[in-house]
Amino acid sequence: MKSRRVTQLASSLRPSTSLCGRPVRPVCNNALQEHIRRQASAPRCIHGQPARRSGAPSNPAIKFPCLDALETRSATLEKQAASARSDQSGPEPSYTVGATQIHHCAEPLLLDHGGLLHEFDIAYETWGDMNAARSNVILLHTGLSASSHAHSTPENPQPGWWEKFIGPGLALDTNKYFIICTNVIGGCYGSTGPSSIDPSDGKRYATRFPILTIQDMVRAQFRLLDHLGVSKLHASVGSSMGGMQSLAAGVEFSSRVGRVVSISACARSHPYSIAMRYVQRRAILNDPNWNRGFYYGRVPPHVGMKLAREIATITYRSGPEWEQRFGRRRADASKPPALCPDFLVETYLDHAGEKFCLTYDPNSLLYVSKAMDLFDLGRENQIATAARRAEYHTPGTTPAARTGSPACTLTLPDKPYQEQPESAMLTTLDAESLPHQGVPKPPADLVAGLAALRDHPVLVMGVASDILFPAWQQREVAEALRQAGNKMVEHHELSEVQSLFGHDTFLLDVENVGGAVRDFLG
């Protein structure tokens, strides 16, 4: 018996293994009792993992102040909507930046894809003096979301989006020229757009507004020029979407345009920029407050609008600039990492979205960005558009007949997109048409489409750090013009040494961009 008890005691003191696989050291006397107590209170584990206890969580939940801010704004806008419903004013902003001049055109405007504006407004501002012959007029075209306020005026002293480029001795010299800048139709800064009232029924257009093209915008601008008695422009000038409009003005009204300036633009939209604008539109369409465009008088889709602007901002500025400006620095390295804006570049994007989300109409962004996607100055597209417009002009044509459908809607393809083997894709591509570092060979269709500008002095500018409208696209425009017979093409490309600001260089570089424009205009 004594031998058995000794054996049992020795066994109890022999190193053993816990249920969790951890070795247990030999213990005795009071230490043994303490060890047993601790083992009993320790959490059990299953399959080598500690079992979780009920009660307090292992870690606190992460806080999301960025989402709190969005929810607070939604609640505030909802309260404004509720209090405003009695007077039908709604909570949406006025989408304006100050006083403008308004030209009301009572003659209908037929649009390229069959839509019709029975009447429309064009908001515009002017600088300088028009000479007696009305021959010193420059039409300045805007980017996607800009207003007509390119420079301060006595009625609106706030700095404009091209403030340092307009004035005595500057790129657009007001001692020599009379400058006109309009808000495009489809916009929301005074010109007729989706947020405007449809005179047919007294209600907002919303998504009953017709699909636009860049050429439609230009035709509306020339209605204004007709009103002002301007038969021919000294120059058509624009950057980004404005550069598209400038080229379109020269092609569409070649006899009424003297010189053409196109900065950081293209003559046909390309897949990358189309894709980026598509994602921006999806951010808006997926916001539950968008309500298929009928959000006026309600909470606008400010969350989707903010995200859309953040996506856009990524394309507007360059990687090299951001490396210098932000690097990998966090807003506050002393705090734990967050899922809300944390790195400096994230806070920059957040700020850009905040500034924009309630200052531009989301529906206008949808329509104007789609017009950019549709842009193509190729000859085939011009012929197809002319034929379509001729059909729409047929007397007695109804809106349904013009659009081909009573719903006037776009549909998804019958079959979804199917991936193609890479080898098959490569065999279908024309290697000479692919973008590269040299001078691209423009397609014959584009050369033919730009033939209307063969006798016009044209300035084409690009920026090497631009990722939205890469410099090869401006090289394509210049080369297409030359192949069309134009011997008066000037092409300038700013290197990354000259500008790290990417697409937004046209807003910032007074010396290089402004200097080239001033010299070209004479």
Coordinates of C-alpha atoms in Angstrom, one line a residue:
M1 CA 0.0 0.0 0.0
K2 CA 2.8 2.4 0.9
S3 CA 4.5 1.7 -2.4
R4 CA 1.3 2.4 -4.3
R5 CA 0.7 5.8 -2.5
V6 CA 4.3 6.8 -3.3
T7 CA 3.8 5.9 -7.0
Q8 CA 0.5 8.0 -7.1
L9 CA 2.2 11.0 -5.5
A10 CA 5.2 10.8 -7.9
S11 CA 2.7 10.6 -10.8
S12 CA 0.9 13.6 -9.6
L13 CA 4.2 15.6 -9.5
R14 CA 5.4 14.3 -12.9
P15 CA 5.4 17.0 -15.7
S16 CA 2.1 16.8 -17.5
T17 CA 0.2 18.6 -20.4
S18 CA -2.9 20.7 -20.1
L19 CA -5.9 20.5 -22.4
C20 CA -4.5 23.4 -24.3
G21 CA -1.2 21.6 -24.9
R22 CA 0.9 23.7 -22.5
P23 CA 3.4 21.8 -20.2
V24 CA 2.8 22.0 -16.5
R25 CA 5.7 22.1 -14.1
P26 CA 5.7 19.8 -11.0
V27 CA 4.2 21.3 -7.9
C28 CA 3.6 20.2 -4.3
N29 CA 1.9 21.1 -1.0
N30 CA 0.4 24.6 -1.0
A31 CA 1.7 25.3 -4.5
L32 CA -0.2 22.2 -5.8
Q33 CA -3.4 23.6 -4.4
E34 CA -2.8 27.0 -6.0
H35 CA -2.0 25.3 -9.3
I36 CA -5.2 23.3 -9.2
R37 CA -7.2 26.5 -8.5
R38 CA -5.7 28.3 -11.5
Q39 CA -6.2 25.4 -13.8
A40 CA -9.9 25.3 -12.9
S41 CA -10.4 29.0 -13.5
A42 CA -8.4 29.1 -16.8
P43 CA -10.4 29.2 -20.1
R44 CA -10.7 25.9 -21.8
C45 CA -9.8 25.6 -25.5
I46 CA -11.0 23.5 -28.4
H47 CA -8.7 22.2 -31.1
G48 CA -5.7 24.1 -29.7
Q49 CA -7.6 27.5 -29.5
P50 CA -8.7 29.3 -26.3
A51 CA -12.4 29.2 -25.8
R52 CA -14.0 32.7 -25.6
R53 CA -15.9 33.7 -22.5
S54 CA -19.2 35.5 -22.4
G55 CA -18.9 39.1 -21.2
A56 CA -16.6 41.9 -22.4
P57 CA -15.2 41.6 -25.9
S58 CA -11.5 41.1 -26.5
N59 CA -11.1 44.4 -28.2
P60 CA -13.2 47.6 -28.4
A61 CA -15.0 48.3 -31.7
I62 CA -13.3 50.6 -34.1
K63 CA -14.8 54.1 -34.3
F64 CA -15.9 55.6 -37.6
P65 CA -16.1 59.4 -37.3
C66 CA -16.1 59.7 -41.1
L67 CA -19.4 57.8 -41.2
D68 CA -20.8 59.6 -38.2
A69 CA -20.3 62.9 -40.2
L70 CA -22.1 61.5 -43.2
E71 CA -25.0 60.3 -41.1
T72 CA -25.2 63.7 -39.3
R73 CA -25.3 65.5 -42.6
S74 CA -28.1 63.2 -43.8
A75 CA -30.1 63.9 -40.7
T76 CA -29.6 67.6 -41.1
L77 CA -30.7 67.5 -44.7
E78 CA -33.7 65.4 -43.9
K79 CA -34.8 68.0 -41.3
Q80 CA -34.3 70.8 -43.8
A81 CA -36.4 68.8 -46.3
A82 CA -39.1 68.3 -43.8
S83 CA -39.3 71.9 -42.9
A84 CA -39.1 73.1 -46.5
R85 CA -41.8 70.8 -47.9
S86 CA -44.5 73.4 -47.0
D87 CA -43.0 75.9 -49.4
Q88 CA -41.7 73.4 -52.0
S89 CA -38.2 74.8 -51.8
G90 CA -36.4 71.6 -50.9
P91 CA -33.0 71.2 -49.1
E92 CA -30.7 71.0 -52.1
P93 CA -28.2 73.8 -52.5
S94 CA -28.7 76.5 -55.1
Y95 CA -25.7 75.3 -57.0
T96 CA -24.4 78.8 -57.8
V97 CA -21.3 80.8 -57.3
G98 CA -22.6 84.3 -57.7
A99 CA -24.1 86.7 -60.2
T100 CA -24.0 85.9 -63.9
Q101 CA -25.6 87.1 -67.1
I102 CA -28.3 84.9 -68.5
H103 CA -29.3 84.5 -72.1
H104 CA -32.7 82.9 -72.6
C105 CA -33.0 81.2 -75.9
A106 CA -36.7 80.7 -76.9
E107 CA -35.8 78.7 -80.0
P108 CA -35.8 74.9 -79.6
L109 CA -32.4 73.0 -79.4
L110 CA -32.4 69.6 -81.0
L111 CA -29.8 67.3 -79.4
D112 CA -27.6 64.7 -81.1
H113 CA -29.4 61.7 -79.5
G114 CA -32.9 62.9 -80.2
G115 CA -33.7 64.9 -77.1
L116 CA -35.2 68.4 -77.4
L117 CA -35.0 71.5 -75.3
H118 CA -37.9 73.7 -76.2
E119 CA -36.1 76.6 -74.6
F120 CA -33.0 77.0 -72.5
D121 CA -30.8 79.4 -70.6
I122 CA -27.1 80.0 -70.9
A123 CA -25.3 81.6 -68.0
Y124 CA -22.2 83.5 -69.0
E125 CA -19.7 86.1 -67.8
T126 CA -17.4 88.5 -69.8
W127 CA -14.2 90.4 -69.3
G128 CA -12.6 93.1 -71.5
D129 CA -14.3 95.1 -74.2
M130 CA -15.6 94.0 -77.5
N131 CA -14.3 96.1 -80.4
A132 CA -16.5 97.7 -83.0
A133 CA -16.0 95.0 -85.5
R134 CA -16.7 92.3 -82.9
S135 CA -13.6 90.5 -84.1
N136 CA -11.6 90.2 -80.8
V137 CA -13.9 87.7 -79.0
I138 CA -12.5 84.6 -77.3
L139 CA -14.8 81.9 -76.2
L140 CA -13.4 80.2 -73.1
H141 CA -14.7 76.7 -72.5
T142 CA -14.9 75.1 -69.0
G143 CA -14.0 71.7 -67.5
L144 CA -16.6 69.3 -66.3
S145 CA -17.8 70.9 -63.1
A146 CA -16.7 74.5 -63.6
S147 CA -19.0 77.5 -63.7
S148 CA -18.8 80.6 -66.0
H149 CA -16.9 82.3 -63.2
A150 CA -13.4 82.1 -64.7
H151 CA -12.4 85.4 -63.3
S152 CA -13.7 87.9 -60.7
T153 CA -16.2 90.5 -61.8
P154 CA -17.6 93.7 -60.1
E155 CA -20.8 91.7 -59.6
N156 CA -18.9 88.7 -58.2
P157 CA -15.5 89.6 -56.7
Q158 CA -14.7 86.0 -55.7
P159 CA -11.6 84.7 -57.6
G160 CA -12.5 82.6 -60.6
W161 CA -11.1 79.2 -61.6
W162 CA -8.7 80.8 -64.2
E163 CA -8.2 84.0 -62.2
K164 CA -4.4 84.3 -62.9
F165 CA -4.8 83.6 -66.6
I166 CA -7.3 86.4 -67.4
G167 CA -6.4 90.1 -67.3
P168 CA -4.2 92.8 -68.8
G169 CA -1.0 91.2 -70.2
L170 CA -2.0 87.7 -69.1
A171 CA -2.8 84.6 -71.2
L172 CA -6.2 86.0 -72.1
D173 CA -5.3 89.6 -72.4
T174 CA -8.3 91.8 -71.6
N175 CA -6.5 94.8 -73.1
K176 CA -6.8 93.1 -76.5
Y177 CA -9.7 90.6 -76.2
F178 CA -13.2 90.3 -75.1
I179 CA -13.5 87.0 -73.2
I180 CA -16.8 85.1 -72.8
C181 CA -17.1 82.0 -70.6
T182 CA -20.3 80.0 -70.2
N183 CA -21.7 77.4 -68.0
V184 CA -22.5 74.5 -70.3
I185 CA -26.0 73.2 -70.8
G186 CA -26.5 70.2 -68.6
G187 CA -24.6 72.1 -65.8
C188 CA -26.1 73.6 -62.7
Y189 CA -24.6 77.1 -62.4
G190 CA -27.3 79.0 -64.3
S191 CA -27.5 77.2 -67.6
T192 CA -30.4 74.7 -68.2
G193 CA -29.7 71.3 -66.8
P194 CA -31.4 68.4 -65.0
S195 CA -32.1 70.6 -61.9
S196 CA -33.9 73.2 -64.1
I197 CA -37.7 73.4 -64.6
D198 CA -39.1 71.8 -67.7
P199 CA -41.4 74.5 -69.2
S200 CA -43.7 71.8 -70.5
D201 CA -45.0 70.8 -67.1
G202 CA -43.4 73.1 -64.5
K203 CA -41.5 70.3 -62.8
R204 CA -37.8 69.6 -62.5
Y205 CA -36.3 67.7 -65.5
A206 CA -34.3 65.4 -63.2
T207 CA -33.6 62.3 -65.3
R208 CA -36.1 63.3 -67.9
F209 CA -33.4 65.6 -69.1
P210 CA -32.1 64.3 -72.5
I211 CA -28.7 62.8 -73.2
L212 CA -26.1 65.4 -74.2
T213 CA -23.0 65.5 -76.4
I214 CA -20.1 67.9 -76.3
Q215 CA -21.3 69.2 -79.7
D216 CA -24.7 70.0 -78.2
M217 CA -23.0 72.1 -75.6
V218 CA -21.1 74.0 -78.3
R219 CA -24.3 74.6 -80.4
A220 CA -25.9 76.2 -77.3
Q221 CA -22.9 78.4 -76.9
F222 CA -23.1 79.6 -80.5
R223 CA -26.7 80.5 -79.9
L224 CA -25.3 83.0 -77.4
L225 CA -22.8 84.3 -79.9
D226 CA -25.6 84.8 -82.3
H227 CA -27.4 86.8 -79.7
L228 CA -24.3 88.9 -79.0
G229 CA -23.8 89.5 -82.7
V230 CA -20.5 87.7 -82.9
S231 CA -20.1 86.2 -86.4
K232 CA -16.6 84.8 -85.9
L233 CA -14.4 84.1 -82.9
H234 CA -10.8 85.3 -82.7
A235 CA -10.2 82.0 -80.8
S236 CA -11.8 79.1 -79.1
V237 CA -9.9 78.1 -75.9
G238 CA -10.4 75.3 -73.4
S239 CA -8.8 72.8 -71.1
S240 CA -9.8 69.2 -70.2
M241 CA -13.5 69.0 -71.2
G242 CA -13.1 72.5 -72.4
G243 CA -10.3 71.4 -74.7
M244 CA -12.8 68.9 -76.2
Q245 CA -15.3 71.7 -76.7
S246 CA -12.7 73.9 -78.3
L247 CA -11.8 71.3 -80.9
A248 CA -15.5 70.6 -81.4
A249 CA -16.3 74.3 -82.0
G250 CA -13.6 74.4 -84.6
V251 CA -14.9 71.3 -86.4
E252 CA -18.6 72.1 -86.0
F253 CA -18.3 75.9 -86.9
S254 CA -15.1 76.0 -88.8
S255 CA -16.0 79.2 -90.6
R256 CA -16.8 81.0 -87.4
V257 CA -13.6 80.1 -85.5
G258 CA -10.2 81.7 -86.1
R259 CA -7.7 79.9 -83.7
V260 CA -8.1 76.9 -81.6
V261 CA -6.5 76.1 -78.2
S262 CA -6.9 72.6 -76.7
I263 CA -5.1 71.9 -73.4
S264 CA -4.9 68.5 -71.7
A265 CA -7.7 67.1 -73.8
C266 CA -8.3 64.6 -76.7
A267 CA -10.2 64.3 -79.9
R268 CA -12.0 61.1 -78.9
S269 CA -12.5 59.7 -75.4
H270 CA -10.4 56.6 -74.5
P271 CA -11.2 53.6 -72.3
Y272 CA -9.3 54.6 -69.2
S273 CA -11.1 58.0 -68.8
I274 CA -14.4 56.4 -69.7
A275 CA -13.9 53.8 -67.0
M276 CA -13.1 56.3 -64.4
R277 CA -16.1 58.5 -65.1
Y278 CA -18.3 55.3 -65.2
V279 CA -17.2 54.4 -61.6
Q280 CA -17.9 58.0 -60.5
R281 CA -21.4 57.8 -61.9
R282 CA -22.0 54.4 -60.3
A283 CA -21.1 55.9 -56.9
I284 CA -24.0 58.3 -57.4
L285 CA -26.5 55.9 -58.8
N286 CA -25.8 53.4 -56.0
D287 CA -26.5 56.0 -53.3
P288 CA -30.1 55.2 -52.1
N289 CA -30.8 58.9 -51.9
W290 CA -30.3 59.3 -55.6
N291 CA -33.8 57.9 -56.2
R292 CA -33.3 57.5 -60.0
G293 CA -32.6 61.2 -60.2
F294 CA -35.7 62.4 -58.5
Y295 CA -34.2 63.6 -55.3
Y296 CA -35.1 67.3 -55.6
G297 CA -36.9 68.4 -52.5
R298 CA -35.4 65.5 -50.6
V299 CA -32.0 64.5 -49.3
P300 CA -29.5 64.6 -52.2
P301 CA -27.1 61.7 -52.8
H302 CA -24.3 63.5 -51.0
V303 CA -22.5 60.3 -49.9
G304 CA -22.2 59.0 -53.5
M305 CA -21.3 62.5 -54.7
K306 CA -18.5 62.7 -52.2
L307 CA -17.1 59.3 -53.3
A308 CA -17.4 60.3 -56.9
R309 CA -15.3 63.4 -56.3
E310 CA -12.7 61.5 -54.4
I311 CA -12.4 59.1 -57.3
A312 CA -12.1 62.0 -59.7
T313 CA -9.5 63.7 -57.6
I314 CA -7.2 60.7 -57.9
T315 CA -7.2 61.2 -61.7
Y316 CA -6.7 65.0 -61.5
R317 CA -3.4 65.0 -59.7
S318 CA -0.2 63.0 -60.2
G319 CA 1.7 60.2 -58.4
P320 CA 5.0 62.2 -58.4
E321 CA 3.4 65.2 -56.8
W322 CA 1.7 63.1 -54.1
E323 CA 5.0 61.4 -53.3
Q324 CA 6.5 64.8 -52.5
R325 CA 3.4 66.3 -50.9
F326 CA 2.1 63.3 -48.8
G327 CA 4.5 60.4 -49.0
R328 CA 3.5 57.7 -46.5
R329 CA 2.9 60.2 -43.7
R330 CA -0.1 59.7 -41.5
A331 CA -2.2 62.6 -40.2
D332 CA -1.3 61.7 -36.6
A333 CA 1.3 58.9 -36.2
S334 CA 0.8 59.0 -32.4
K335 CA -2.7 57.5 -32.7
P336 CA -3.6 54.0 -33.7
P337 CA -4.3 53.3 -37.4
A338 CA -7.9 54.0 -38.4
L339 CA -10.2 52.8 -41.2
C340 CA -11.4 56.4 -41.7
P341 CA -9.0 58.9 -43.3
D342 CA -5.7 58.2 -41.7
F343 CA -2.9 58.8 -44.1
L344 CA -2.4 62.4 -45.3
V345 CA -3.4 61.5 -48.8
E346 CA -6.6 60.0 -47.5
T347 CA -7.4 63.2 -45.6
Y348 CA -6.7 65.2 -48.8
L349 CA -9.2 63.1 -50.8
D350 CA -11.8 63.3 -48.0
H351 CA -11.4 67.1 -48.0
A352 CA -11.9 67.3 -51.7
G353 CA -15.0 65.2 -51.5
E354 CA -16.4 67.3 -48.7
K355 CA -15.9 70.6 -50.6
F356 CA -17.7 69.3 -53.6
C357 CA -20.6 67.0 -52.5
L358 CA -23.1 69.8 -51.9
T359 CA -21.8 72.4 -54.4
Y360 CA -22.6 70.6 -57.7
D361 CA -25.8 68.8 -58.8
P362 CA -25.3 65.0 -58.9
N363 CA -27.5 64.7 -62.0
S364 CA -25.4 67.3 -63.8
L365 CA -22.3 65.2 -63.1
L366 CA -24.0 62.2 -64.6
Y367 CA -25.1 64.0 -67.8
V368 CA -22.0 66.1 -68.4
S369 CA -19.6 63.2 -67.7
K370 CA -21.5 61.0 -70.1
A371 CA -21.2 63.6 -72.8
M372 CA -17.4 63.4 -72.3
D373 CA -17.6 59.6 -72.8
L374 CA -19.5 60.0 -76.0
F375 CA -17.0 62.5 -77.5
D376 CA -15.5 61.4 -80.8
L377 CA -14.5 63.7 -83.6
G378 CA -13.9 60.8 -86.0
R379 CA -15.4 61.1 -89.4
E380 CA -17.7 58.0 -89.0
N381 CA -19.2 59.4 -85.9
Q382 CA -19.8 62.8 -87.5
I383 CA -21.6 61.2 -90.5
A384 CA -23.7 59.0 -88.2
T385 CA -24.7 62.0 -86.0
A386 CA -25.6 64.1 -89.1
A387 CA -27.8 61.3 -90.4
R388 CA -29.5 60.9 -87.0
R389 CA -30.1 64.6 -86.7
A390 CA -31.6 64.8 -90.3
E391 CA -34.0 62.0 -89.3
Y392 CA -35.0 63.8 -86.1
H393 CA -35.7 67.0 -88.1
T394 CA -38.4 65.2 -90.1
P395 CA -41.6 67.2 -89.7
G396 CA -44.1 65.7 -87.4
T397 CA -41.5 63.5 -85.6
T398 CA -42.6 62.8 -82.1
P399 CA -40.3 62.5 -79.1
A400 CA -40.8 58.8 -79.0
A401 CA -39.9 58.5 -82.6
R402 CA -36.8 60.6 -82.1
T403 CA -35.5 58.5 -79.4
G404 CA -36.6 55.1 -80.8
S405 CA -38.3 54.2 -77.6
P406 CA -41.1 55.8 -75.5
A407 CA -39.0 55.2 -72.4
C408 CA -35.9 56.9 -73.9
T409 CA -33.7 54.6 -71.9
L410 CA -30.4 52.7 -72.4
T411 CA -30.4 49.0 -71.9
L412 CA -27.8 46.4 -71.0
P413 CA -26.4 44.2 -73.8
D414 CA -28.4 41.1 -74.6
K415 CA -25.3 39.1 -73.6
P416 CA -23.0 39.9 -70.8
Y417 CA -19.3 40.7 -71.5
Q418 CA -17.3 37.6 -72.0
E419 CA -13.6 37.4 -71.3
Q420 CA -11.4 36.7 -74.4
P421 CA -8.1 34.8 -74.4
E422 CA -5.2 37.2 -74.3
S423 CA -3.8 35.8 -77.5
A424 CA -7.0 36.4 -79.3
M425 CA -7.2 40.0 -78.1
L426 CA -3.6 40.8 -79.2
T427 CA -4.3 39.6 -82.7
T428 CA -7.2 42.0 -83.1
L429 CA -5.2 45.1 -82.0
D430 CA -3.4 47.3 -84.4
A431 CA 0.0 47.7 -82.8
E432 CA 0.6 51.1 -84.6
S433 CA -2.5 52.5 -82.9
L434 CA -1.5 51.7 -79.4
P435 CA -0.2 54.5 -77.2
H436 CA 3.5 54.7 -76.8
Q437 CA 6.3 57.1 -76.0
G438 CA 6.8 58.3 -79.6
V439 CA 4.3 59.9 -82.0
P440 CA 1.3 57.7 -82.3
K441 CA -0.2 56.9 -85.7
P442 CA -3.7 58.3 -85.5
P443 CA -6.5 56.4 -87.1
A444 CA -7.5 57.5 -90.6
D445 CA -11.1 58.1 -89.3
L446 CA -9.8 60.7 -86.9
V447 CA -7.6 62.3 -89.5
A448 CA -10.6 62.7 -91.7
G449 CA -12.7 64.0 -88.9
L450 CA -10.2 66.8 -88.1
A451 CA -9.8 67.9 -91.7
A452 CA -12.2 70.8 -91.1
L453 CA -9.3 72.4 -89.0
R454 CA -6.7 72.1 -91.8
D455 CA -6.6 75.9 -92.2
H456 CA -6.8 76.9 -88.6
P457 CA -3.8 77.7 -86.3
V458 CA -4.1 75.2 -83.5
L459 CA -2.3 75.0 -80.2
V460 CA -2.3 71.6 -78.5
M461 CA -0.8 71.2 -75.0
G462 CA -0.2 68.2 -72.9
V463 CA 1.5 67.2 -69.6
A464 CA 3.6 64.2 -69.1
S465 CA 2.3 63.6 -65.5
D466 CA -1.3 63.7 -66.6
I467 CA -2.9 60.2 -66.1
L468 CA -6.5 61.2 -67.0
F469 CA -5.6 62.6 -70.5
P470 CA -2.1 61.2 -71.0
A471 CA 0.3 63.2 -73.2
W472 CA 0.1 60.6 -76.0
Q473 CA -3.5 61.7 -76.6
Q474 CA -2.4 65.3 -77.3
R475 CA 0.3 64.0 -79.5
E476 CA -2.4 62.0 -81.4
V477 CA -4.4 65.2 -81.9
A478 CA -1.4 67.2 -83.2
E479 CA -0.3 64.4 -85.5
A480 CA -3.9 63.8 -86.8
L481 CA -4.1 67.6 -87.6
R482 CA -0.8 67.5 -89.4
Q483 CA -1.8 64.4 -91.5
A484 CA -5.0 66.2 -92.3
G485 CA -2.9 68.9 -94.0
N486 CA -2.7 71.5 -91.2
K487 CA 0.7 73.2 -91.3
M488 CA -0.1 75.6 -88.4
V489 CA -0.1 73.2 -85.5
E490 CA 1.9 74.0 -82.4
H491 CA 2.4 71.2 -79.9
H492 CA 3.8 71.7 -76.4
E493 CA 4.3 68.9 -73.9
L494 CA 5.4 69.7 -70.3
S495 CA 7.7 67.2 -68.8
E496 CA 7.5 66.0 -65.2
V497 CA 10.4 68.3 -64.5
Q498 CA 8.3 71.2 -65.6
S499 CA 5.1 70.1 -63.9
L500 CA 4.3 67.4 -61.3
F501 CA 0.6 68.5 -61.0
G502 CA -0.9 66.0 -63.5
H503 CA -4.1 66.9 -65.2
D504 CA -4.7 70.0 -63.0
T505 CA -1.6 71.6 -64.4
F506 CA -3.8 73.7 -66.6
L507 CA -5.3 75.3 -63.5
L508 CA -2.0 76.0 -61.8
D509 CA 0.9 76.6 -64.2
V510 CA 0.6 80.3 -65.2
E511 CA 4.2 80.4 -66.5
N512 CA 4.2 77.4 -68.9
V513 CA 0.5 77.0 -69.8
G514 CA -0.4 80.7 -69.6
G515 CA 2.8 81.8 -71.4
A516 CA 2.2 79.4 -74.3
V517 CA -1.4 80.5 -74.7
R518 CA -0.5 84.2 -74.6
D519 CA 2.2 83.8 -77.2
F520 CA -0.1 81.7 -79.5
L521 CA -3.0 84.2 -79.4
G522 CA -0.6 87.1 -80.3

